[in-house]
């Protein structure tokens, strides 16, 4: 079981890999993997992201890794995957974050359909996370189901700041960073962009949760970018039908003009929208509203392929020379045991026509 957020504190002792038991692999990134680890002294579990230094250097991504770590050190929010420790040895950089053992959103939406109520809850929590990081001068740039993790109680957490960037309103960003299908139209138009792109990506994720497909597609990068810039998404007839407020919210997030996009205009434009207005966002951010969907505690919420791959290829870090740097963030606390081990309300949504 993962750990709840702790109060910030300064590092008081060096941390290294020898202090953790390496458990199963639960994810894979461009430069390494993510696995569950357990502190030997406390028994608390975390997620360990280990990144191969040679791959980072080869791909000229050193600045990205350093930037991600620096950002995580300064962020702390109920709906983020918060940093707890970071250190390195001769082969790897290690980043230890809160464990979210409910799996990622991609895992869940690829296996079943969910009610509007459940999806609205996820989008609202993610909106709180985006509002927070934008207030810290950070744009995520890769909001998608793969980077949205569920904890054991069903709350969502935004993860993976690998392509995130600091931004200033006076100096728009111009690079095409992120995942192609989730990039906003203004990214392709070349005139620069700010944090408004994250609200578009949230809209693409929202659409994918509703329809189990993305709103735009193309056989090549060019055709996909043209579709994103020039075409309107299709809103399919489904059974049960998608409600009008939900359709309007989707359309308002997938607004090609960033000055008219909800969330991008201001946070109130999101919270007061008819679809999200029933939610008390202050209570939501305090985690006082019970999640609609709770991941099963009886079965794994991760793809077993990653663990098998690790066994076959023997890629696990072994630990070596440590303490090049070490950082502890947050006070450890034992998690509350989840009292809910069953699935929440679900509903099948079937596309009837398109």
C-alpha angles and dihedrals in degrees: 000000000000130000130255122234119284134206112269117262137167122257112270102177138021117265127209141166093265089071092064136068110224111230132172127335113244105172148014132217137181095277105023147334142281121231138171114255133185127214106239094213101045105021090230116144129224141167115259119204109195120191126196110235095208091055091048092051093044092054093042091238099131092112091052093053093047091047092050092052092047092051094048091052090062100041127085122161137142092244100045129084095247127213118246105168141357130190141140145214133193095289109025145038111218126207117184117198139167111294115243104192096177091085128238126299092249090060092054103040091048090059105041145003121251136210122257087246092060093044092048089053092053094046092049093052091047090050089056090052092049092047089053098048092043088054087055090054095254130127115198099206095190108066106156138129092269090061096047113088129192123217122217092272096051102258116138126234128195112229142177113053093183095124097027117124142196112246140192123200088229093056114045119203119244109182121108096236124161137037114329099229092053099047117117122240092250091060089064095041092068099222094112132259142218135199091312089089091070091061090054090051089050087054092052089049090047091051091049091052091052101042103021089234137075121261095236133038140171140172092237139023090259095051091045093050090048091051091050092049101038112025134068121231119253117244104208129211106247140178111262091031120241107247122246094244089052092050090049091051091051091049092047092054092044090053108138093211104075092203089063098040115113112245090021092067091051136311092260090062086064101040094047096047111119093246095051100031094092089066121091098221095192091056090043092056090049088053091240093133115082115236116248095220122044118191114239115263091198098068139034119273094199136081108261091209092083093056093047091050091053092051093049097044098034092223099151116126113249100198125242135164110008146182100062081135133344130187132180119194123184135011114271118241130178111251124245109253111250112248091196117075099159135083118268126230113312134178132194115238115196124190108232101178139001 
